[in-house]
CSV table of C-alpha atoms in Angstrom, one decimal:
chain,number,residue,atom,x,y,z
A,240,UNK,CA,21.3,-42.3,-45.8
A,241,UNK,CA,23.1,-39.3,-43.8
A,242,UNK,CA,21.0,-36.0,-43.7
A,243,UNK,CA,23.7,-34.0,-45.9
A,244,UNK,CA,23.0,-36.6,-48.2
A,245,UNK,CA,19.5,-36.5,-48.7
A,246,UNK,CA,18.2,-35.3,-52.1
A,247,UNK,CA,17.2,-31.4,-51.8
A,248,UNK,CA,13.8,-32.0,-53.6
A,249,UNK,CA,12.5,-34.2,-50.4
A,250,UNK,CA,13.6,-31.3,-48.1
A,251,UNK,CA,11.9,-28.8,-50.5
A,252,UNK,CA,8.9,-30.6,-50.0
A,253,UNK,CA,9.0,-31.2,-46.1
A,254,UNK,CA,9.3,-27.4,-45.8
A,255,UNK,CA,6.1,-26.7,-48.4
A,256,UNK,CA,4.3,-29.2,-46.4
A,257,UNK,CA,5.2,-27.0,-43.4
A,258,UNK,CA,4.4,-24.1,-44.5
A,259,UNK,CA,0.9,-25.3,-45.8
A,260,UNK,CA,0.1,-26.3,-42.7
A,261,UNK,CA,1.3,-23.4,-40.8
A,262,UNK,CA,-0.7,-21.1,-43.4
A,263,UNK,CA,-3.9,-23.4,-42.8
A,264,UNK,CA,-3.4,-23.5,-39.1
A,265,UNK,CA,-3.8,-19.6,-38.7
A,266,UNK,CA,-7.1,-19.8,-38.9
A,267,UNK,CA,-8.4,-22.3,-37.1
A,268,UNK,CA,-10.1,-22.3,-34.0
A,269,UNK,CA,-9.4,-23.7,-30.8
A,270,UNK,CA,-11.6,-24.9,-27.5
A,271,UNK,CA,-10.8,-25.9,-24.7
A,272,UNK,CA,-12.1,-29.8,-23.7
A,273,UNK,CA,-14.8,-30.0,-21.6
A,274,UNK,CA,-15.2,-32.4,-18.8
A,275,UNK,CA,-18.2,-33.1,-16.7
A,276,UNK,CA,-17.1,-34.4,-13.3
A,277,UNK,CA,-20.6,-35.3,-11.0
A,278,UNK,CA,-19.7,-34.5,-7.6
A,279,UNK,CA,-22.2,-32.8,-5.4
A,280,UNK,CA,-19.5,-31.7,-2.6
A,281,UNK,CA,-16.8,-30.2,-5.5
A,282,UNK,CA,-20.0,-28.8,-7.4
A,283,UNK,CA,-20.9,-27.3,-4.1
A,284,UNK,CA,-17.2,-25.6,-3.6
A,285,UNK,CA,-17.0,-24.6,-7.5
A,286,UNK,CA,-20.8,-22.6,-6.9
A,287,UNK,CA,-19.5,-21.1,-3.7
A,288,UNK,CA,-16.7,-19.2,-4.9
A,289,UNK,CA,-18.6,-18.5,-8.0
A,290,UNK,CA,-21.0,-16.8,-6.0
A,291,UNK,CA,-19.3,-14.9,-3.7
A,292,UNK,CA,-16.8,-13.5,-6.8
A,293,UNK,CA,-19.8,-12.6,-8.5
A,294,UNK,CA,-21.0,-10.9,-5.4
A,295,UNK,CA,-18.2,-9.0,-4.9
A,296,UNK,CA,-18.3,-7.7,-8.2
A,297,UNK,CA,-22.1,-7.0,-8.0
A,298,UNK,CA,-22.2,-5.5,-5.0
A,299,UNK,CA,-19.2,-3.8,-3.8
A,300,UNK,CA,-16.6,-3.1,-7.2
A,301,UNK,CA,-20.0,-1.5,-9.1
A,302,UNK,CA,-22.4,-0.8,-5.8
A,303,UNK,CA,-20.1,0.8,-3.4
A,304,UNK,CA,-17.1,1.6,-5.4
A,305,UNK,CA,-19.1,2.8,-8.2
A,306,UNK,CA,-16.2,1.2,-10.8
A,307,UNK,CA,-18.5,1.8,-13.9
A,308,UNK,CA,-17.5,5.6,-14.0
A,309,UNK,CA,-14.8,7.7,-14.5
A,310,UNK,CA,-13.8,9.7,-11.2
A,311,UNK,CA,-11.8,13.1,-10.5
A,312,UNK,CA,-10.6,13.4,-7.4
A,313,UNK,CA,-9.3,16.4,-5.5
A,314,UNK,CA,-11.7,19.6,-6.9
A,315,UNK,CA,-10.7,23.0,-7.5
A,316,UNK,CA,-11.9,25.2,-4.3
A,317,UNK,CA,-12.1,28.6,-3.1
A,318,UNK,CA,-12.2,29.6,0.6
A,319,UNK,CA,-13.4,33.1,2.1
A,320,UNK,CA,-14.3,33.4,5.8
A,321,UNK,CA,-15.3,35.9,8.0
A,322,UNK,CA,-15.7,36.3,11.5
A,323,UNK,CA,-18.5,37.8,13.5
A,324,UNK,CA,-19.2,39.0,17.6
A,325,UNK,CA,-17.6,40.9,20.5
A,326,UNK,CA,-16.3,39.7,23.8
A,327,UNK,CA,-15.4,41.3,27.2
A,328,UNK,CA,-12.1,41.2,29.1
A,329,UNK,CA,-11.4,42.3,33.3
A,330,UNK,CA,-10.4,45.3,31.3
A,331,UNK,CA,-11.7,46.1,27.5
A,332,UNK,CA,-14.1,45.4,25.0
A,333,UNK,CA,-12.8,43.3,22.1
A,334,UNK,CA,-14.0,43.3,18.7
A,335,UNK,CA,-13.5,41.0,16.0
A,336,UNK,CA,-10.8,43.5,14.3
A,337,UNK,CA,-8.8,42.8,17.5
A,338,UNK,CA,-9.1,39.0,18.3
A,339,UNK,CA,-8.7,37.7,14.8
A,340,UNK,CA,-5.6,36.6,13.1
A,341,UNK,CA,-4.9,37.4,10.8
A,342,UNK,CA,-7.8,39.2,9.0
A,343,UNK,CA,-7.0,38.6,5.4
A,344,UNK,CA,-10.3,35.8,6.2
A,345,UNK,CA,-8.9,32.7,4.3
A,346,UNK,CA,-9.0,28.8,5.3
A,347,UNK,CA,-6.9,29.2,7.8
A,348,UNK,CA,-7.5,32.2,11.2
A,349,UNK,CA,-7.1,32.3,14.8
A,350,UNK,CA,-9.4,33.5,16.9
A,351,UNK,CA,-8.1,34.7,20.1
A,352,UNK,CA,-9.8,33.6,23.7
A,353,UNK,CA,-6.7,34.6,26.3
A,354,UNK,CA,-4.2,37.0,26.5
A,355,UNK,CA,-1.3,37.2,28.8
A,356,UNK,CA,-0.1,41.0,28.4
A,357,UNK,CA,3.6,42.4,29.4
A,358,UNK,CA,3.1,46.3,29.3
A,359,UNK,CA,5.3,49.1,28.4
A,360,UNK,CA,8.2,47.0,27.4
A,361,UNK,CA,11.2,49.3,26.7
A,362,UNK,CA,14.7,48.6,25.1
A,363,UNK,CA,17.2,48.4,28.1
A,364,UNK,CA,18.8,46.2,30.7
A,365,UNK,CA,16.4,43.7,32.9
A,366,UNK,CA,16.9,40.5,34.9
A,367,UNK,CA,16.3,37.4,32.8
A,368,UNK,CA,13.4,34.9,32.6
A,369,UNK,CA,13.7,32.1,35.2
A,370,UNK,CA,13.2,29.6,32.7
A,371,UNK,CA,16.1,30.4,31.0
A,372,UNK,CA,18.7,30.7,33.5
A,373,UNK,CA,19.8,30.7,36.8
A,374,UNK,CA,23.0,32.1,38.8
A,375,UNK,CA,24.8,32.8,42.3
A,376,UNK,CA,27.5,35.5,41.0
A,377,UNK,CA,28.7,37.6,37.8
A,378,UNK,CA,31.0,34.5,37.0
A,379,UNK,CA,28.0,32.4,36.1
A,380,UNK,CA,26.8,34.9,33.2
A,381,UNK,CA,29.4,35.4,30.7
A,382,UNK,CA,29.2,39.4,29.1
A,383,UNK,CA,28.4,39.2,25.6
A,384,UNK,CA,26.8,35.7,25.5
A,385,UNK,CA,23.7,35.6,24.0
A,386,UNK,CA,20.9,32.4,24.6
A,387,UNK,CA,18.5,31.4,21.6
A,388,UNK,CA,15.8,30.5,24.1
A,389,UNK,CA,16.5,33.7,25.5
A,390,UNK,CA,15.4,37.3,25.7
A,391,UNK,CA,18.8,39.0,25.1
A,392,UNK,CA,21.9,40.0,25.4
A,393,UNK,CA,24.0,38.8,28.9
A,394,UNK,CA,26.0,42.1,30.6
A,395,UNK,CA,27.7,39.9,32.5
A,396,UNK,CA,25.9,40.5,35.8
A,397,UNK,CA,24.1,38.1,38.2
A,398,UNK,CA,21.2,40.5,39.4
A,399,UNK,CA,18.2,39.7,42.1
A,400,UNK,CA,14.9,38.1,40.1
A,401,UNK,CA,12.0,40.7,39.8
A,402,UNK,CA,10.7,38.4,42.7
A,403,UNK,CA,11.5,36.0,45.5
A,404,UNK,CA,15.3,35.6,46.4
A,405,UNK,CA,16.5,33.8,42.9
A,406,UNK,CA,19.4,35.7,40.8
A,407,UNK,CA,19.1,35.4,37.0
A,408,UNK,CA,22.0,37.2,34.4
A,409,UNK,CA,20.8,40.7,33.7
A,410,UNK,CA,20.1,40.9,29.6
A,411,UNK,CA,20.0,43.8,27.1
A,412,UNK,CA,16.6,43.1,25.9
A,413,UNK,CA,12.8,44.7,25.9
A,414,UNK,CA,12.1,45.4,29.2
A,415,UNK,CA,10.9,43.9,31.5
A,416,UNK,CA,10.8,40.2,30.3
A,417,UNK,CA,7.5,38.5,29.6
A,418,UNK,CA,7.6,35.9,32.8
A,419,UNK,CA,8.6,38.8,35.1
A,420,UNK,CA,5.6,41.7,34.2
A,421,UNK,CA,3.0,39.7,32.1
A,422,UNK,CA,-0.9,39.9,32.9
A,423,UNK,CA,-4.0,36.9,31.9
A,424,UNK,CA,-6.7,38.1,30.4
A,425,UNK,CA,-9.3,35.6,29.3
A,426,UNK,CA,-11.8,36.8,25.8
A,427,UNK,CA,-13.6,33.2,26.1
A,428,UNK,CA,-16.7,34.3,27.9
A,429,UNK,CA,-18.5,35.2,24.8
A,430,UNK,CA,-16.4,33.4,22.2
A,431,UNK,CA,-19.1,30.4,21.9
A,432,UNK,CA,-21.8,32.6,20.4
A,433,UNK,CA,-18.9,34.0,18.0
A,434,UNK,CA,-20.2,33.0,14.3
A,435,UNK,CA,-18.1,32.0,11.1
A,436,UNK,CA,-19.1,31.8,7.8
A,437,UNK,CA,-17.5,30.0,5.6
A,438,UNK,CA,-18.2,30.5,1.9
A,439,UNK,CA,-16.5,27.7,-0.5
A,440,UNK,CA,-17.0,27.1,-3.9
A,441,UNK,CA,-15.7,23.8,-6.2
A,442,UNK,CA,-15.0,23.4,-9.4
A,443,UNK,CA,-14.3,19.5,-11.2
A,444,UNK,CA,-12.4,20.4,-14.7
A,445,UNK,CA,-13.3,17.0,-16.0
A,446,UNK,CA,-16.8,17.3,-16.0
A,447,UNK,CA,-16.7,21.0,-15.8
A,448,UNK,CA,-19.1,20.9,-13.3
A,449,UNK,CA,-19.1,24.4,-10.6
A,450,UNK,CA,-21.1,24.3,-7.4
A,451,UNK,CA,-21.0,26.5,-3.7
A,452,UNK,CA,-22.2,25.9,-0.5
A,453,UNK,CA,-24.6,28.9,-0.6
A,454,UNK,CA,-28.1,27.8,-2.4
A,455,UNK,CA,-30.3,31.1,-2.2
A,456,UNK,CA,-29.8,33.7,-3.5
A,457,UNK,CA,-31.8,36.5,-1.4
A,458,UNK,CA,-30.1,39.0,-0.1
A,459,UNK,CA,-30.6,38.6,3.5
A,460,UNK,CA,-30.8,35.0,3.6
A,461,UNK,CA,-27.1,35.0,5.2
A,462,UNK,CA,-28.4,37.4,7.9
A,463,UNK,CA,-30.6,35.7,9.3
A,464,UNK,CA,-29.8,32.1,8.9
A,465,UNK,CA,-27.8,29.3,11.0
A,466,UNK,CA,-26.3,26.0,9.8
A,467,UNK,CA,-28.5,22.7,10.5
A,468,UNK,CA,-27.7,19.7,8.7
A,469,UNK,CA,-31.1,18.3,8.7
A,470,UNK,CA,-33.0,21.6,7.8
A,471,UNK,CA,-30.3,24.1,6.6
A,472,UNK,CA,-27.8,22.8,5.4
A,473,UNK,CA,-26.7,25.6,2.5
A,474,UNK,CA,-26.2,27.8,5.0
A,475,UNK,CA,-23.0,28.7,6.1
A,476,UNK,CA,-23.0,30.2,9.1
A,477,UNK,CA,-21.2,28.2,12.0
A,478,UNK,CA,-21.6,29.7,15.7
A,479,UNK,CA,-17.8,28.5,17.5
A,480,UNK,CA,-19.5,26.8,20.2
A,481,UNK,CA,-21.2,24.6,18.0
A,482,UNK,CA,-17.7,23.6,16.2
A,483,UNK,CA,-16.2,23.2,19.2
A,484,UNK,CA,-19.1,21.1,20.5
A,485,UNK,CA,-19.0,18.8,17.3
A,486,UNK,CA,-15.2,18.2,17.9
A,487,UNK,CA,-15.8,16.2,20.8
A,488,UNK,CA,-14.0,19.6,23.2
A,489,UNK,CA,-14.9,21.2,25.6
A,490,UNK,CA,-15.2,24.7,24.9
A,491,UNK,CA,-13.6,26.5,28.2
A,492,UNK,CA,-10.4,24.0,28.6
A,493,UNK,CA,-9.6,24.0,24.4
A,494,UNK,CA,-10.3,28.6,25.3
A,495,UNK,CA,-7.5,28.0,28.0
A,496,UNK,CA,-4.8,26.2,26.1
A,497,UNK,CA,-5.8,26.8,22.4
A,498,UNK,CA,-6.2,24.2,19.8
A,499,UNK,CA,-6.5,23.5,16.7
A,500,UNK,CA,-10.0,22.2,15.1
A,501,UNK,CA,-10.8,21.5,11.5
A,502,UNK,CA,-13.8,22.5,9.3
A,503,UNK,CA,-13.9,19.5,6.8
A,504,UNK,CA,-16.0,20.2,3.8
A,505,UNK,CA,-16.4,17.1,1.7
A,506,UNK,CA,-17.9,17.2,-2.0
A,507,UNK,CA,-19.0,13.8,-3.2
A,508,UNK,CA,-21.2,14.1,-6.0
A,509,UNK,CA,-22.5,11.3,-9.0
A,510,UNK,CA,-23.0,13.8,-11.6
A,511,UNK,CA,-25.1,10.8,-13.0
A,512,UNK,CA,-27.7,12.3,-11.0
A,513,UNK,CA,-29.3,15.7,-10.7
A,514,UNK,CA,-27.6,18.4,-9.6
A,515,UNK,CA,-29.1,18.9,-6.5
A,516,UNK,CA,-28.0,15.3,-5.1
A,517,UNK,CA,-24.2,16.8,-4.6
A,518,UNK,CA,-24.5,18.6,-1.1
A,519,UNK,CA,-21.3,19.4,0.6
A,520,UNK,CA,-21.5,17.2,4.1
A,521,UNK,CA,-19.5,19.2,7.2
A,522,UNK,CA,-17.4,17.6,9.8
A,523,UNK,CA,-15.8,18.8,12.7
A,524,UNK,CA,-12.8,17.1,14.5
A,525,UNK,CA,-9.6,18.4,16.7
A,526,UNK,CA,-6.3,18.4,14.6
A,527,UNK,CA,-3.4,19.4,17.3
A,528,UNK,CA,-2.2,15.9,19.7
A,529,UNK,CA,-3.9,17.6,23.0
A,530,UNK,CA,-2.7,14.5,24.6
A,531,UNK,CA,1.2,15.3,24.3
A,532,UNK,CA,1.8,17.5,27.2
A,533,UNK,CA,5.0,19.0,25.0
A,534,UNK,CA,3.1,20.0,22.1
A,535,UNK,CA,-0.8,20.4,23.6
A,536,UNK,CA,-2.4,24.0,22.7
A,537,UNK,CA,-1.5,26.2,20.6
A,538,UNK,CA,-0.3,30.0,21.0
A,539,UNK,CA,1.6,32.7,19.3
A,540,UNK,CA,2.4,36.3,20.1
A,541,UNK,CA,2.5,39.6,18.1
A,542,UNK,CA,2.9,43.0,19.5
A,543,UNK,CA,2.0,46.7,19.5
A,544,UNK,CA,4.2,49.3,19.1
A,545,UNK,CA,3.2,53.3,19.9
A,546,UNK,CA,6.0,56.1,21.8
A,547,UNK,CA,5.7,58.0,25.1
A,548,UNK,CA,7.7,60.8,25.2
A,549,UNK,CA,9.7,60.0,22.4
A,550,UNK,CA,10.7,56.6,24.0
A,551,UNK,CA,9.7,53.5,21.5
A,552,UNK,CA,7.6,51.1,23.8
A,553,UNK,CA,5.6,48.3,22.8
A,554,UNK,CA,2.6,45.9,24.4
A,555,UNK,CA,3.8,42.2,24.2
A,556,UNK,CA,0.9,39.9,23.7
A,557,UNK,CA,1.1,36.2,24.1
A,558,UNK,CA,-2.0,34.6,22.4
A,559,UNK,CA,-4.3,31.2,23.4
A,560,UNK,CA,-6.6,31.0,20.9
A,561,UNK,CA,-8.8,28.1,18.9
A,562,UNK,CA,-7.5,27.8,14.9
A,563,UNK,CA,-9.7,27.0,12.4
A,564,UNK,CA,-8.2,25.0,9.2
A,565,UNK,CA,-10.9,25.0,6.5
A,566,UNK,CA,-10.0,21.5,4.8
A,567,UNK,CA,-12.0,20.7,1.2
A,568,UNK,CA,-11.6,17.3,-0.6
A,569,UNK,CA,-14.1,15.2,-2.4
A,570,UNK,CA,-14.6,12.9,-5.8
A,571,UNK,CA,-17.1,13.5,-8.7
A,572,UNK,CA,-18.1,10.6,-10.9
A,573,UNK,CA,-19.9,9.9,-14.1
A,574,UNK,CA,-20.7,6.9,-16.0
A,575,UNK,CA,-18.1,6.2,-19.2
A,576,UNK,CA,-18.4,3.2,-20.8
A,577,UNK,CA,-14.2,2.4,-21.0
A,578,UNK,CA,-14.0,1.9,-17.2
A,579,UNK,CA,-17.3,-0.6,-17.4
A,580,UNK,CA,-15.8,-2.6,-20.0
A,581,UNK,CA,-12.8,-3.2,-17.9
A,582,UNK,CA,-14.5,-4.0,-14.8
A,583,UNK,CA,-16.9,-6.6,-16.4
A,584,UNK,CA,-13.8,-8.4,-18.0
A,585,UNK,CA,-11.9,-8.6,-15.1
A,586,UNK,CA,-15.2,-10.0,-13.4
A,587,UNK,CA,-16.1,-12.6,-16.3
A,588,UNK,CA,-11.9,-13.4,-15.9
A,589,UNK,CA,-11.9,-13.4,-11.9
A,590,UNK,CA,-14.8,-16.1,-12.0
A,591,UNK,CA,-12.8,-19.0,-13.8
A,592,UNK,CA,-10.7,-18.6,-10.3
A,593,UNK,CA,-13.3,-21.5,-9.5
A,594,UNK,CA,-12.3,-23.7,-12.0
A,595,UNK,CA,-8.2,-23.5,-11.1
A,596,UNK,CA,-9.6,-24.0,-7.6
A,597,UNK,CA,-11.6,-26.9,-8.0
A,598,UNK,CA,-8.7,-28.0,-10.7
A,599,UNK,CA,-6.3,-28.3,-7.9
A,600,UNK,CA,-8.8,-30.1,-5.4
A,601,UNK,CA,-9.5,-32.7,-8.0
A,602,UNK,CA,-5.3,-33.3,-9.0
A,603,UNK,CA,-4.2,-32.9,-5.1
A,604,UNK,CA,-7.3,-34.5,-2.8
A,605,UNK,CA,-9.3,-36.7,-4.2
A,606,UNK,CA,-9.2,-40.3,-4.6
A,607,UNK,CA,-9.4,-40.3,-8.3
A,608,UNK,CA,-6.9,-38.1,-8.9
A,609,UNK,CA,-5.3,-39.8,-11.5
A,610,UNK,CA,-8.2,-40.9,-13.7
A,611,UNK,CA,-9.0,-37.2,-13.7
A,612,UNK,CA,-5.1,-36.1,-14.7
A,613,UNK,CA,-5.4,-38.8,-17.3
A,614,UNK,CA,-9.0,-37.6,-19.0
A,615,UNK,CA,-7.9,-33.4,-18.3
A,616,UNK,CA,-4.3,-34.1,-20.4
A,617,UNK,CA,-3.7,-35.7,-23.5
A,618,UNK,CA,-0.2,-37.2,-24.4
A,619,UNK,CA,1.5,-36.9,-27.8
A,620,UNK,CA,4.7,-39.1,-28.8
A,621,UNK,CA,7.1,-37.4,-30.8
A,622,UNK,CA,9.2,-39.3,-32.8
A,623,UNK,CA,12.8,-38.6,-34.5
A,624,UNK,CA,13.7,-40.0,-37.9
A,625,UNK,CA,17.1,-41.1,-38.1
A,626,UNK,CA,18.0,-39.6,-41.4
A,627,UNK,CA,17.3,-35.8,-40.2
A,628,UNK,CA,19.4,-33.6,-38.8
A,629,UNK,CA,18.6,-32.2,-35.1
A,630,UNK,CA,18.0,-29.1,-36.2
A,631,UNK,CA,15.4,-29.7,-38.6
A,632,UNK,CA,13.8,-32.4,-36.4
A,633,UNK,CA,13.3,-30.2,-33.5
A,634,UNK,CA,11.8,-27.7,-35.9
A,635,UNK,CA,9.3,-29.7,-37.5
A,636,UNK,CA,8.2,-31.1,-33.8
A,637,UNK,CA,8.0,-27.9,-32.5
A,638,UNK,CA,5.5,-26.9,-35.5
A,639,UNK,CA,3.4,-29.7,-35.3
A,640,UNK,CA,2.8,-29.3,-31.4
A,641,UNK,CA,2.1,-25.5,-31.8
A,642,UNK,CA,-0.1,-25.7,-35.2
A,643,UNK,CA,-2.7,-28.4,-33.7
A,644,UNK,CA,-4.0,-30.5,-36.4
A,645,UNK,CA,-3.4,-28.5,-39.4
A,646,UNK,CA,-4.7,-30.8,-41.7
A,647,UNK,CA,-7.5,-32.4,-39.8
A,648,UNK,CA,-4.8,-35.3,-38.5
A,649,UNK,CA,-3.9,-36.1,-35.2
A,650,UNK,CA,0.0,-34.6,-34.3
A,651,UNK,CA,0.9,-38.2,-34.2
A,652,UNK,CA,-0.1,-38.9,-38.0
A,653,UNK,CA,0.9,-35.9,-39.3
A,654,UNK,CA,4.7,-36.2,-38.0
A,655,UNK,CA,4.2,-39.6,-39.6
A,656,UNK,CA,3.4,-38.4,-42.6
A,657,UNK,CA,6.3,-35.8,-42.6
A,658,UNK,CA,8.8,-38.2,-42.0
A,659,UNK,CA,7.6,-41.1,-44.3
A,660,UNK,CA,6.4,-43.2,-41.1
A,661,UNK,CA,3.2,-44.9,-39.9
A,662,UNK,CA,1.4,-42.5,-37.6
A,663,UNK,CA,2.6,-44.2,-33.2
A,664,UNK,CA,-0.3,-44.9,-31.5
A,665,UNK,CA,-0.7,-43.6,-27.4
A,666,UNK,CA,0.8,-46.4,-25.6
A,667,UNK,CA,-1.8,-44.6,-22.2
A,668,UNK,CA,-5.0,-47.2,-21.4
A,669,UNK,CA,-8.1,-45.4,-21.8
A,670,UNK,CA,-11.2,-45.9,-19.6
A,671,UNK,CA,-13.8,-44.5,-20.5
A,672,UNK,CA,-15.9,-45.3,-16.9
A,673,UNK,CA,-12.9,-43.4,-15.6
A,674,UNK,CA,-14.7,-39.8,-15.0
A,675,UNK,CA,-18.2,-42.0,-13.3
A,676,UNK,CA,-16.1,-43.3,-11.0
A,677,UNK,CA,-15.1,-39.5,-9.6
């Protein structure tokens, strides 16, 4: 009989019986089959990666990375610094008002430690820095051209150099120019006793948890007191010599050329512990590339303006000096039972990585491959009745696979039953010595 002739009742019925066994499906429980395959070398391999997964876990996701807490990186932080001592120059005394830039005292100063000085530098007309340009008559410097690397303005003149026999253009500019009048003074001799202290204070909002780097609170503790990391290490009061030192520098080349060093303050802290186990730790390394001869030191200048007889002059200062950068970063942590959770599923998950690995071994490598494919994987025939439409045949199969014995039948019997058949038997020899033989 065609399938638009078959009586509606029977197709009534085929769909309740679907729908009973989808509804009675729903909540039954599935397992996975289990199967026991006795060999020592594959056992060996499957314990192996087991054990080392479970290690990892163990020791470095909840040991070292600490995974079963919840973390804030990056604290709040405060920075105020001040600098203390005097040096001595060929000419003057210097104090600390002079020598460090700038004074506001925040995370990031320079200390000065040479000087080269170009005195009573007026506004007029002066021969040009060497370095700039060169020439043999007033056709080689054009009037009116100025030179961004420069002091000023070209008149148009080719004028003798403030020494030797070189010509250089004659510029409208604060005179003289630095290269042809400037004076080295070095500050360093004393800089190495200089001390710094460095007061910082952090703040995690998370955990709204506050802590500074200065533990007593006497009133002339910070007088008195120098940092040791082994007997003192809340106080902080740095002598530059000792930064320098801990930088890997040497103190009179890095006074020379200028550098740049940096103060790191690290805050690490398990706020599952007492308060008194999160210490700041110091360390002390050289920022600037000293090994690039284009960009080694580092300098800047300022200068100092006054009048002499009514005539604006002014004290050029080029400055070699060591700059401190006052860097703070850190992570606080604390238990929470969310990030635990996590960690021990993805471990329990991670260690059936064994099982696919041992999985593949025993389908790929070994000899009885296929006796193994043949126990893991069941086969199910599906079969068509003739008298039903595709549509409705590919939806009933479809159902029966995904449902798994509804009704306590095998697939098989059950698509038997639905289309008025005998239930197919698997065509697939069984051997039950299969898996002893592995």
């Amino acid at each position: 009989m065609a399938a638009a002739q078959r009586p509606l009742p029977a197709r009534v019925a085929a769909a309740q019986r679907l729908a009973r066994g989808c509804w009675s499906a729903f909540w039954d429980y599935e397992t996975p089959k289990v199967i026991v395959v006795r060999n020592r070398r594959l056992g060996a391999v499957y314990r192996t990666v087991q054990l080392l997964i479970l290690l990892y876990f163990v020791w470095y996701v909840f040991i070292v990375q600490k995974s079963y807490q919840d973390s804030e990186t990056g604290p709040e932080s405060s920075i105020i610094t001040k600098v203390k001592g005097i040096t001595t120059s060929e000419h003057k005394v210097w104090d600390v008002e002079e020598y460090v830039k700038p004074p506001e005292g925040g995370s990031v100063f320079s200390i000065i430690t040479r000087i080269e000085v170009t005195p009573s530098q007026t506004l007029g007309t002066c021969p040009e820095s060497m370095r700039v340009h060169t020439c043999h008559s007033d056709d080689d410097c054009i009037a009116g051209e100025l030179d961004m690397l420069g002091n000023g303005l070209r008149t148009g003149h080719c004028v003798p150099y403030y020494y030797g026999a070189f010509k250089t253009c004659e510029v409208s500019a604060w005179c003289p120019v630095e290269d042809g009048a400037s004076v080295s003074q070095f500050l360093g001799k004393m800089a190495p006793n200089f001390t710094i202290l460095i007061k910082n204070s952090i703040h995690y909002p998370k955990f709204k948890f506050s802590k500074g780097n200065i533990a007593s609170q006497k009133n002339d503790y910070l007088k008195r007191c120098t940092f040791d990391s082994d007997f003192d290490p809340y106080c902080p009061i740095f002598r530059l010599g000792f930064i320098v030192e801990q930088a890997g520098e040497n103190f009179e080349e890095l006074a020379h050329k200028g550098g740049v060093i940096g103060v790191i303050i690290n805050w690490d802290c398990d706020l599952d512990l007492s308060e008194s186990e999160c210490n700041p730790k110091y360390s002390f390394r050289r920022l600037d590339p000293k090994h690039v001869p284009a960009s080694s030191g580092y300098n800047f200048r300022f200068a100092k303006y006054y009048k002499i007889n009514g005539t604006t002059t002014r004290t050029l200062i080029k400055a070699y000096g060591i700059r401190i950068d006052v860097i703070v970063h850190g992570q606080a942590g604390k238990f929470s039972l969310i990030p635990t959770i996590i960690n021990l599923a993805t471990a329990l998950t991670s260690i059936g990585v064994g099982s696919f690995l041992c999985d593949w071994i025993l389908l790929t490598f070994m000899n009885k491959n296929k006796v193994y494919s043949h126990k893991k994987f069941d086969k199910v025939c599906t079969p068509r009745h003739p008298s039903y439409s595709w549509p409705v045949t590919l939806a009933l199969v479809l159902g029966q696979l995904w449902l798994f014995k509804p009704h306590g039948l095998a697939p098989s019997e059950q698509m038997a039953d639905t289309f008025n058949q005998p239930p197919q038997q698997d065509s697939t020899p069984m051997d039950p010595e299969g898996l002893a033989q592995l």
